[in-house]
Coordinates of C-alpha atoms in Angstrom, one line a residue:
Chain A
M1 CA 87.7 73.1 124.8
I2 CA 88.0 73.4 121.0
P3 CA 90.0 76.4 120.0
L4 CA 88.3 79.0 117.8
V5 CA 91.6 79.9 116.2
E6 CA 94.5 77.5 115.9
V7 CA 97.7 78.7 114.4
Q8 CA 100.5 76.3 113.8
G9 CA 104.1 77.1 112.7
L10 CA 103.2 80.3 110.9
V11 CA 106.1 81.7 108.8
K12 CA 106.2 84.8 106.6
D13 CA 109.1 85.7 104.4
Y14 CA 109.6 88.9 102.5
G15 CA 112.5 88.0 100.3
S16 CA 115.4 87.2 102.6
L17 CA 113.7 88.8 105.6
R18 CA 111.7 86.4 107.9
A19 CA 109.0 88.6 109.4
V20 CA 107.2 85.9 111.3
Q21 CA 109.0 82.8 112.5
E22 CA 107.2 79.6 113.5
V23 CA 104.4 81.3 115.5
S24 CA 101.8 79.0 117.0
F25 CA 99.0 79.9 119.4
E26 CA 95.3 79.1 120.1
V27 CA 92.4 81.4 120.9
Y28 CA 89.4 79.9 122.8
P29 CA 85.8 81.1 122.6
G30 CA 85.3 84.1 124.9
D31 CA 89.0 84.9 125.1
V32 CA 90.4 88.3 124.8
L33 CA 93.9 87.5 123.5
G34 CA 96.4 90.2 123.7
F35 CA 99.2 90.3 121.0
L36 CA 102.0 92.2 122.7
G37 CA 105.2 93.3 121.3
P38 CA 107.3 96.3 120.2
N39 CA 106.9 97.9 116.8
G40 CA 108.1 95.5 114.1
A41 CA 107.6 92.4 116.3
G42 CA 105.4 90.8 113.6
K43 CA 102.0 91.4 115.2
S44 CA 100.4 93.1 112.2
T45 CA 101.8 90.6 109.8
T46 CA 100.4 87.7 111.9
L47 CA 97.0 89.4 112.1
R48 CA 97.0 90.1 108.4
M49 CA 97.7 86.4 107.8
L50 CA 94.7 85.5 110.0
L51 CA 92.5 87.7 107.7
S52 CA 94.1 86.3 104.5
L53 CA 95.4 89.7 103.6
I54 CA 98.8 88.2 103.4
R55 CA 99.6 84.6 102.3
P56 CA 101.7 82.7 104.8
T57 CA 105.0 81.2 103.5
Q58 CA 104.5 78.2 105.8
G59 CA 102.2 77.0 108.5
S60 CA 98.5 76.5 108.9
I61 CA 95.6 78.6 110.2
Q62 CA 92.4 77.0 111.3
I63 CA 89.5 79.3 112.3
F64 CA 86.1 78.0 113.5
G65 CA 87.6 74.5 112.9
K66 CA 88.2 75.2 109.1
D67 CA 91.3 75.8 107.1
L68 CA 91.5 79.6 106.3
I69 CA 92.9 79.3 102.7
S70 CA 90.2 76.9 101.5
N71 CA 87.3 78.5 103.4
R72 CA 88.2 82.1 103.2
T73 CA 84.9 83.7 102.5
A74 CA 82.9 81.5 104.9
I75 CA 85.4 82.3 107.7
L76 CA 85.6 86.0 107.0
S77 CA 81.8 86.3 107.2
K78 CA 82.1 85.6 110.9
I79 CA 85.0 88.0 111.6
G80 CA 85.1 91.7 112.1
C81 CA 88.3 93.6 112.2
I82 CA 90.3 96.8 112.3
I83 CA 93.8 96.5 110.8
E84 CA 96.0 99.4 111.7
K85 CA 94.2 102.7 111.2
P86 CA 90.7 102.3 109.8
D87 CA 90.5 104.0 106.5
F88 CA 87.2 104.9 104.8
Y89 CA 85.9 106.5 101.6
K90 CA 86.4 110.2 102.6
Y91 CA 83.9 111.4 100.1
L92 CA 81.1 109.3 101.6
T93 CA 79.3 109.9 104.9
A94 CA 79.8 107.6 107.9
R95 CA 76.4 105.9 107.2
Q96 CA 77.1 105.5 103.4
N97 CA 80.5 103.9 104.3
L98 CA 78.8 101.4 106.6
Q99 CA 76.1 100.7 104.0
L100 CA 78.8 100.1 101.5
F101 CA 80.6 97.5 103.7
A102 CA 77.3 96.0 104.7
R103 CA 76.5 95.3 101.1
W104 CA 79.5 92.9 101.0
S105 CA 78.1 90.8 103.8
P106 CA 76.4 87.6 102.7
T107 CA 73.5 88.2 105.0
H108 CA 71.2 91.3 104.8
I109 CA 72.2 94.0 107.3
P110 CA 69.3 96.3 107.9
S111 CA 69.7 100.1 108.1
S112 CA 68.5 99.8 111.7
R113 CA 71.6 97.8 112.5
I114 CA 73.8 100.6 111.1
S115 CA 72.0 103.2 113.2
E116 CA 72.3 101.0 116.2
L117 CA 76.1 100.7 115.7
L118 CA 76.6 104.4 115.0
D119 CA 74.9 105.0 118.4
F120 CA 77.0 102.3 120.0
V121 CA 80.2 104.0 119.0
G122 CA 78.9 107.5 119.8
L123 CA 78.5 108.7 116.2
G124 CA 74.7 108.7 116.0
S125 CA 74.5 112.4 115.4
R126 CA 77.4 112.3 112.8
G127 CA 76.1 109.5 110.6
N128 CA 75.3 111.8 107.7
H129 CA 78.6 113.7 107.9
R130 CA 81.4 113.0 105.4
V131 CA 84.2 110.9 106.8
G132 CA 86.7 113.3 105.3
G133 CA 85.9 115.7 108.2
F134 CA 86.3 113.2 110.9
S135 CA 89.1 113.2 113.5
H136 CA 91.3 110.1 113.9
G137 CA 89.4 109.1 117.0
M138 CA 86.1 109.3 115.3
R139 CA 87.4 107.2 112.4
Q140 CA 88.6 104.7 114.9
R141 CA 85.2 104.5 116.5
L142 CA 83.6 104.2 113.0
G143 CA 86.1 101.4 112.3
L144 CA 84.8 99.6 115.4
A145 CA 81.2 100.0 114.0
Q146 CA 82.4 98.6 110.7
A147 CA 84.0 95.7 112.4
L148 CA 80.8 94.9 114.2
L149 CA 78.5 95.2 111.2
N150 CA 78.0 91.5 110.6
N151 CA 77.7 90.7 114.4
P152 CA 81.0 88.7 114.2
D153 CA 82.0 85.8 116.4
L154 CA 85.6 86.8 116.3
I155 CA 86.9 90.4 116.4
I156 CA 90.5 91.3 115.4
L157 CA 91.7 94.7 116.4
D158 CA 95.2 95.7 115.4
E159 CA 96.6 98.5 117.5
P160 CA 93.2 100.2 117.9
T161 CA 94.5 103.1 120.0
T162 CA 97.6 104.0 118.0
G163 CA 97.7 107.6 117.1
L164 CA 94.9 108.7 119.3
D165 CA 95.0 111.5 121.9
P166 CA 94.5 110.5 125.5
Q167 CA 90.8 111.1 125.4
G168 CA 90.5 109.0 122.2
I169 CA 92.5 106.2 123.8
I170 CA 90.1 106.2 126.8
E171 CA 87.0 106.2 124.5
V172 CA 88.2 103.4 122.3
R173 CA 89.3 101.3 125.3
E174 CA 86.0 101.8 127.0
L175 CA 84.2 100.7 123.8
I176 CA 86.3 97.5 123.7
L177 CA 85.6 96.8 127.3
K178 CA 81.9 97.4 126.8
L179 CA 82.0 95.0 123.9
K180 CA 83.8 92.4 126.0
Q181 CA 81.3 92.8 128.9
E182 CA 78.1 93.1 127.0
T183 CA 78.6 90.6 124.1
N184 CA 81.2 88.2 125.4
K185 CA 82.8 88.1 121.9
T186 CA 86.2 86.5 121.2
I187 CA 88.7 89.3 120.6
I188 CA 92.2 89.3 119.4
L189 CA 93.8 92.6 120.2
S190 CA 97.4 93.7 119.3
S191 CA 99.2 96.4 121.1
H192 CA 102.7 97.6 122.0
L193 CA 101.3 98.9 125.3
L194 CA 101.5 96.5 128.2
S195 CA 99.0 98.5 130.2
E196 CA 96.4 98.2 127.5
I197 CA 96.8 94.4 127.3
E198 CA 96.7 94.1 131.1
L199 CA 93.5 96.1 131.1
I200 CA 91.6 94.3 128.4
A201 CA 93.0 90.9 127.7
N202 CA 92.8 87.7 129.7
R203 CA 95.4 85.8 127.7
V204 CA 98.6 87.2 126.0
V205 CA 101.1 86.2 123.4
I206 CA 104.3 88.2 123.6
L207 CA 106.0 88.5 120.2
N208 CA 109.4 89.9 119.3
K209 CA 111.4 89.9 116.1
G210 CA 108.7 87.6 114.6
K211 CA 108.9 85.0 117.3
A212 CA 106.3 84.1 120.0
L213 CA 108.3 84.3 123.1
V214 CA 105.7 83.7 125.8
Q215 CA 102.0 82.9 125.9
G216 CA 99.6 82.4 128.8
E217 CA 97.0 83.9 131.1
V218 CA 97.6 87.6 131.9
S219 CA 96.7 87.0 135.5
E220 CA 99.3 84.3 135.9
L221 CA 102.0 86.5 134.4
V222 CA 100.9 89.5 136.6
N223 CA 100.6 87.5 139.8
A224 CA 103.9 85.7 139.2
S225 CA 105.7 88.9 138.8
E226 CA 107.0 91.0 141.7
L227 CA 106.5 94.7 142.2
L228 CA 109.4 97.1 142.6
V229 CA 108.2 99.4 145.5
S230 CA 109.7 102.9 146.0
I231 CA 108.9 104.7 149.2
Q232 CA 109.8 108.3 149.9
V233 CA 110.5 108.9 153.6
D234 CA 111.9 111.7 155.8
N235 CA 114.8 109.5 157.0
G236 CA 116.0 106.9 154.4
L237 CA 118.7 105.4 156.5
K238 CA 116.5 104.8 159.5
A239 CA 113.8 103.3 157.2
Q240 CA 116.4 100.9 155.7
E241 CA 117.6 99.8 159.1
A242 CA 114.0 99.3 160.3
L243 CA 113.2 97.0 157.4
Q244 CA 116.5 95.1 157.7
Q245 CA 115.6 94.3 161.3
S246 CA 112.2 93.0 160.3
R247 CA 111.1 89.9 158.4
F248 CA 112.1 91.7 155.2
S249 CA 115.8 91.5 156.2
G250 CA 116.3 88.9 153.4
H251 CA 115.2 91.4 150.7
E252 CA 117.6 93.7 149.0
I253 CA 116.7 97.1 150.2
L254 CA 118.2 100.0 148.2
L255 CA 118.6 103.5 149.5
S256 CA 118.9 106.6 147.3
N257 CA 118.6 110.0 148.9
Q258 CA 115.4 109.7 151.0
E259 CA 113.9 106.9 148.9
I260 CA 114.1 103.2 149.6
Q261 CA 113.4 100.5 147.0
L262 CA 112.6 96.8 147.4
K263 CA 111.1 94.0 145.4
T264 CA 108.0 92.6 147.1
S265 CA 104.5 91.5 146.4
R266 CA 101.4 93.7 146.4
Q267 CA 100.0 92.0 149.5
E268 CA 103.1 92.9 151.5
I269 CA 103.0 96.7 150.9
P270 CA 100.7 97.5 153.9
E271 CA 103.0 95.5 156.3
I272 CA 106.1 97.4 155.1
L273 CA 104.4 100.7 155.5
G274 CA 103.2 99.6 159.0
I275 CA 106.8 98.8 160.1
L276 CA 108.0 102.2 158.9
M277 CA 105.2 104.1 160.7
D278 CA 105.8 102.0 163.9
N279 CA 109.4 103.3 163.8
G280 CA 108.3 106.9 163.6
I281 CA 109.2 107.4 160.0
S282 CA 107.1 109.8 157.9
I283 CA 106.0 108.5 154.5
Y284 CA 105.6 111.0 151.7
A285 CA 104.9 108.8 148.7
V286 CA 104.6 105.2 147.6
E287 CA 105.1 104.1 144.0
S288 CA 105.0 100.5 142.7
K289 CA 106.2 99.4 139.3
R290 CA 105.1 96.0 138.1
K291 CA 108.0 93.7 137.3
L292 CA 106.0 92.3 134.4
E293 CA 107.1 95.5 132.5
D294 CA 110.7 94.6 133.3
Y295 CA 110.0 91.1 132.3
F296 CA 108.5 92.2 129.0
L297 CA 111.3 94.7 128.3
K298 CA 113.9 92.0 129.2
L299 CA 112.2 89.5 126.8
T300 CA 111.9 91.9 124.0
S301 CA 115.3 93.6 124.4
N302 CA 117.0 90.2 124.1
Chain B
M1 CA 77.4 89.0 95.4
W2 CA 78.9 90.2 92.1
R3 CA 75.9 92.5 91.5
K4 CA 76.2 94.0 95.0
S5 CA 79.9 94.5 94.5
L6 CA 79.4 96.1 91.1
Y7 CA 76.8 98.4 92.6
N8 CA 79.3 99.4 95.3
E9 CA 82.0 100.1 92.7
L10 CA 79.7 102.3 90.6
L11 CA 78.6 104.1 93.7
K12 CA 82.2 104.9 94.6
I13 CA 82.8 106.1 91.0
I14 CA 79.7 108.4 91.1
A15 CA 80.6 109.8 94.5
R16 CA 84.2 110.7 93.6
P17 CA 84.9 114.1 92.2
R18 CA 87.7 112.6 90.1
S19 CA 85.2 110.8 88.0
F20 CA 83.7 114.0 86.8
L21 CA 87.0 115.6 85.9
G22 CA 87.1 113.3 82.9
L23 CA 83.7 114.2 81.8
G24 CA 84.4 117.9 82.4
A25 CA 87.7 117.8 80.5
I26 CA 86.0 116.1 77.5
S27 CA 83.1 118.6 77.5
L28 CA 85.6 121.5 77.5
I29 CA 87.7 120.0 74.7
I30 CA 84.6 119.3 72.5
I31 CA 83.0 122.6 73.2
L32 CA 86.2 124.4 72.4
I33 CA 86.6 122.6 69.1
Q34 CA 83.0 123.3 68.2
L35 CA 83.2 126.9 69.0
A36 CA 86.5 127.3 67.1
M37 CA 85.0 125.5 64.1
K38 CA 81.9 127.7 64.3
M39 CA 83.9 130.8 64.3
D40 CA 86.7 130.0 61.9
G41 CA 85.8 126.5 60.5
L42 CA 85.1 127.6 56.9
S43 CA 88.5 129.1 56.3
Y44 CA 90.1 126.0 58.0
I45 CA 88.1 123.7 55.7
Q46 CA 88.9 125.7 52.6
F47 CA 92.6 125.5 53.5
V48 CA 92.3 121.7 53.5
T49 CA 90.1 121.3 50.5
A50 CA 91.9 124.0 48.3
P51 CA 94.1 121.4 46.6
L52 CA 91.1 119.2 45.9
E53 CA 89.1 122.0 44.3
Q54 CA 91.5 122.1 41.4
N55 CA 90.1 118.8 40.2
L56 CA 86.8 118.6 42.0
Q57 CA 83.8 120.8 42.3
I58 CA 82.5 120.7 45.8
E59 CA 78.8 121.6 46.4
G60 CA 76.9 121.8 49.6
T61 CA 78.2 122.3 53.2
I62 CA 81.3 120.3 54.0
L63 CA 81.5 121.9 57.4
N64 CA 78.6 119.9 59.0
G65 CA 77.9 118.0 62.2
N66 CA 79.2 114.7 60.8
L67 CA 82.6 116.3 59.9
I68 CA 82.9 117.9 63.4
F69 CA 82.1 114.6 65.1
F70 CA 84.7 112.9 62.9
I71 CA 87.3 115.5 63.9
I72 CA 86.4 115.1 67.5
L73 CA 86.8 111.4 67.4
Q74 CA 90.5 111.9 66.5
M75 CA 91.0 112.7 70.1
L76 CA 90.6 109.0 70.9
L77 CA 94.2 108.3 70.3
I78 CA 95.7 110.3 73.2
H79 CA 93.3 112.5 75.2
I80 CA 90.5 110.0 75.9
P81 CA 92.9 107.2 76.9
L82 CA 94.5 109.5 79.4
L83 CA 91.1 110.3 80.9
V84 CA 90.2 106.6 81.0
A85 CA 93.5 105.7 82.6
F86 CA 93.0 108.6 85.1
L87 CA 90.1 106.8 86.6
T88 CA 90.6 103.1 85.9
G89 CA 94.3 103.1 86.9
D90 CA 93.2 104.3 90.3
L91 CA 90.5 101.6 90.9
I92 CA 92.8 99.2 92.8
S93 CA 96.0 101.1 93.6
G94 CA 94.1 104.2 94.6
E95 CA 92.2 102.1 97.2
A96 CA 95.5 100.6 98.3
A97 CA 96.9 104.1 98.8
M98 CA 93.8 105.3 100.6
G99 CA 93.9 102.2 102.9
T100 CA 90.3 101.1 102.0
L101 CA 91.5 98.1 100.0
R102 CA 92.7 96.6 103.4
T103 CA 89.2 96.9 104.8
L104 CA 87.5 95.8 101.6
M105 CA 89.7 92.6 101.4
T106 CA 88.7 91.5 104.9
K107 CA 85.1 91.3 103.7
P108 CA 83.7 87.9 102.8
V109 CA 83.9 88.4 99.1
P110 CA 86.1 86.4 96.8
R111 CA 89.0 88.4 95.4
S112 CA 87.9 87.5 91.9
V113 CA 84.5 89.1 92.5
I114 CA 86.2 92.3 93.7
F115 CA 88.5 92.3 90.6
W116 CA 85.7 91.7 88.1
S117 CA 83.4 94.2 89.7
K118 CA 86.1 96.8 89.5
S119 CA 86.9 95.9 85.9
S120 CA 83.3 96.0 85.0
A121 CA 82.8 99.4 86.7
G122 CA 85.8 100.7 84.8
A123 CA 84.3 99.4 81.5
I124 CA 80.9 101.0 82.3
Y125 CA 82.6 104.3 83.1
T126 CA 84.6 104.1 79.8
F127 CA 81.3 103.4 78.0
I128 CA 79.6 106.4 79.6
L129 CA 82.6 108.6 78.7
L130 CA 82.3 107.6 75.1
C131 CA 78.5 108.1 75.2
W132 CA 79.1 111.6 76.5
I133 CA 81.5 112.3 73.6
A134 CA 78.8 111.1 71.2
V135 CA 76.1 113.2 72.8
L136 CA 78.3 116.3 72.8
G137 CA 80.2 115.7 69.6
W138 CA 77.4 114.4 67.4
G139 CA 74.3 115.9 69.1
V140 CA 75.6 119.4 69.7
G141 CA 77.5 119.2 66.4
Y142 CA 74.3 118.6 64.5
A143 CA 72.5 121.4 66.4
L144 CA 75.3 123.9 65.6
F145 CA 76.4 122.8 62.1
G146 CA 73.5 120.8 60.7
S147 CA 73.8 117.6 58.7
G148 CA 75.5 116.7 55.4
D149 CA 77.8 114.4 53.6
L150 CA 81.1 113.5 55.1
I151 CA 84.4 114.0 53.3
V152 CA 87.2 111.8 54.8
L153 CA 90.8 112.2 53.8
N154 CA 92.7 109.0 54.3
S155 CA 95.9 107.4 53.1
E156 CA 94.3 106.1 50.0
G157 CA 92.6 109.3 49.0
V158 CA 89.4 111.2 49.5
V159 CA 86.2 109.3 50.4
I160 CA 82.9 111.0 50.2
L161 CA 80.2 109.3 52.2
Q162 CA 76.5 110.1 51.7
E163 CA 74.7 111.4 54.7
A164 CA 72.2 108.5 54.6
D165 CA 75.2 106.1 54.7
L166 CA 76.7 107.6 57.9
I167 CA 74.6 106.7 60.9
W168 CA 75.4 103.0 60.9
R169 CA 79.1 103.8 60.3
F170 CA 79.2 106.1 63.3
V171 CA 77.5 103.5 65.5
V172 CA 79.9 100.6 64.6
A173 CA 82.9 103.0 64.8
F174 CA 81.6 103.9 68.2
F175 CA 81.8 100.3 69.4
Q176 CA 85.2 99.8 67.6
A177 CA 86.5 102.8 69.5
Y178 CA 85.0 101.4 72.7
L179 CA 87.0 98.2 72.2
A180 CA 90.2 100.3 71.9
L181 CA 89.4 102.2 75.1
L182 CA 88.5 99.0 76.9
T183 CA 92.0 97.8 76.1
I184 CA 93.3 101.0 77.8
S185 CA 91.0 100.5 80.7
T186 CA 92.2 96.8 81.1
L187 CA 95.8 97.8 80.8
S188 CA 95.6 100.4 83.5
I189 CA 93.7 98.1 85.9
F190 CA 96.4 95.5 85.2
F191 CA 99.1 98.0 86.3
S192 CA 96.8 99.0 89.2
C193 CA 97.1 95.4 90.6
F194 CA 100.9 95.9 91.0
A195 CA 100.9 99.3 92.6
D196 CA 100.1 100.9 95.9
N197 CA 99.8 104.4 94.6
S198 CA 97.5 106.2 92.1
I199 CA 100.1 107.8 89.9
G200 CA 102.1 104.7 88.9
P201 CA 99.4 102.9 86.9
I202 CA 98.3 106.1 85.1
V203 CA 101.9 107.0 84.1
S204 CA 102.7 103.4 83.1
T205 CA 99.6 103.1 80.9
M206 CA 100.2 106.4 79.1
G207 CA 103.9 105.6 78.9
I208 CA 103.1 102.3 77.1
V209 CA 100.6 104.1 74.8
I210 CA 103.1 106.7 73.8
L211 CA 106.0 104.2 73.4
F212 CA 103.9 101.8 71.3
T213 CA 102.6 104.7 69.2
L214 CA 106.2 105.9 68.6
I215 CA 107.3 102.4 67.7
G216 CA 104.3 102.1 65.3
G217 CA 105.2 105.3 63.7
L218 CA 108.9 104.5 63.0
D219 CA 109.7 103.0 59.6
I220 CA 112.4 100.7 60.8
P221 CA 112.2 97.2 59.3
I222 CA 112.9 95.3 62.6
L223 CA 110.1 97.2 64.3
A224 CA 107.7 96.6 61.4
Y225 CA 107.4 92.9 62.6
L226 CA 106.2 94.2 66.0
K227 CA 103.8 96.7 64.6
P228 CA 100.8 94.4 63.9
F229 CA 100.9 93.1 67.5
L230 CA 100.8 96.4 69.2
F231 CA 97.4 97.4 70.4
T232 CA 98.1 101.1 69.6
T233 CA 98.3 100.1 65.9
H234 CA 94.7 99.1 66.1
M235 CA 93.4 101.9 68.3
A236 CA 92.4 103.9 65.3
A237 CA 90.7 101.0 63.6
W238 CA 87.3 102.8 64.0
R239 CA 88.4 105.0 61.1
L240 CA 88.3 102.0 58.8
W241 CA 84.5 102.1 59.0
F242 CA 84.7 105.3 57.0
H243 CA 86.5 103.7 54.1
D244 CA 84.6 102.7 51.0
P245 CA 84.5 99.8 50.6
V246 CA 84.8 98.9 54.2
P247 CA 87.9 96.7 54.8
Y248 CA 86.2 94.1 57.0
T249 CA 89.2 91.8 57.2
D250 CA 91.4 94.6 58.5
I251 CA 88.7 95.5 61.0
G252 CA 88.3 91.9 62.1
I253 CA 92.1 91.5 62.6
S254 CA 92.2 94.8 64.6
S255 CA 89.3 93.7 66.7
L256 CA 90.9 90.3 67.4
V257 CA 94.2 91.9 68.5
L258 CA 92.4 94.3 70.8
A259 CA 90.2 91.5 72.2
I260 CA 93.3 89.3 72.8
H261 CA 94.9 92.1 74.7
I262 CA 91.8 92.6 76.9
I263 CA 91.6 88.9 77.7
V264 CA 95.3 88.4 78.4
L265 CA 95.6 91.5 80.5
S266 CA 92.5 90.6 82.5
V267 CA 93.6 87.1 83.2
L268 CA 97.1 88.3 84.3
G269 CA 95.6 91.1 86.4
L270 CA 93.3 88.6 88.1
W271 CA 96.1 86.3 88.7
K272 CA 98.2 89.0 90.3
F273 CA 95.3 90.4 92.3
N274 CA 94.4 86.9 93.8
R275 CA 98.0 86.6 95.0
K276 CA 98.6 90.2 96.1
D277 CA 99.7 90.7 99.7
I278 CA 97.8 93.6 101.1
L279 CA 100.6 95.5 102.9
S280 CA 99.2 99.1 102.6

């Protein structure tokens, strides 16, 4: 398959500081690529280079099979984006803002499309209200409408849930999932939240200190990783002995108060609980923590 | 695309309350001058013309609409540049500060189109500002004070210009003044390309205007070489149209210096804007 985006050896220097170091990756049609990394990892800088907001120091960016630098306007006409928090002209209404951005599109965008998008992001009734009075969540949703104005083939969303309250996070995530399911668009999404990437993306690039550390299918990384299972029981010592006498004897089983912990796979949890119950042990709580988080933390802390 | 982009820029200027602050401030200044002259103008004029009346017999009304408009145009040196810089200095850096430049630059529009549409919108705003001065200064001045000959006091002496000889002089002086203000507009847009906040370009522009005006006013030989090349030296060139005979060569040189400033600052501004990393 021909990649929609092909980035090779991307470097960005700010004076003596190398913000992005030899980053290479591909994005294929229909992909939802997660850009994962802690704050300051180089995610935004890389995405800004994909939108020609920042000039790379080195490297090449091919989008839709064309070089970005020499085909900037043609490529941007097929991209929609939100970079960091979406900012609008506060003294204009939501509709006027969208009309303004629509006028910069090479193709005519009818007002019916603007109404349709305002409805899509749940701002249909607030279209004639000034953006100055909008909450951060509403601006984020308006940002999504702005990104979709030209019906883009590629959508770039940089930390779209940052700064939102829990309700706002849920709303924006639902909108992105809706977009993915209903339109099958190619999306590049950056986030410092692993759970967000797991929920939305099918492929991931993990960045830290400007370097791409790992890239691949999210499912592969998730399946390959173990779970750390914590089980609260009435008798921790008895539970530990029961498991050590079972086929889990090879696992390291830790005991802390009345809680046992062991590394295992998701499929093995019912069997473990069955062994405990067969030995007359009462189970009060089961908690599993994906080791991908540990893996991510280990990668990024190094 | 350029037309659509210019339309957008004008729309933003119209929708911003800041744009009307300039017009409001000008209206206030002009109306205050006119009211003050209406109430106490005669004694003020007599104070100025008293030394002349020892040798000249002045008949008719010196205090008329033409003189009032001429006095008002003196504001062009400091006040109006400030109001022009107040808006044009904000055109790029203000959007960078607000974050909208980031969104705007991801649209499929060449950066040069964005730059020229902003510069053109700034030029149109400056023109409207000057037109408003003309309407209030000349129009209202005529209504309040009537018409008459204009007495101009310049470095070479007193020039008395007939009423019938004034309209064309005011029209060309208007465009000469526009050229000077366009230089200010271009300078503040140039500074705006480098900054990510609104205040920097406005302060820098006014700082340059004040510094160059001071340099131009100092009688130090080494600075005298610089003086002809400073745009501030030529900002009051509109006054030359009220000399008799009109010094066309001096006006030509002034116009050329201002035009060169506009071209050079625009080219440098465009160069910077095309290479600007959008980090805001």
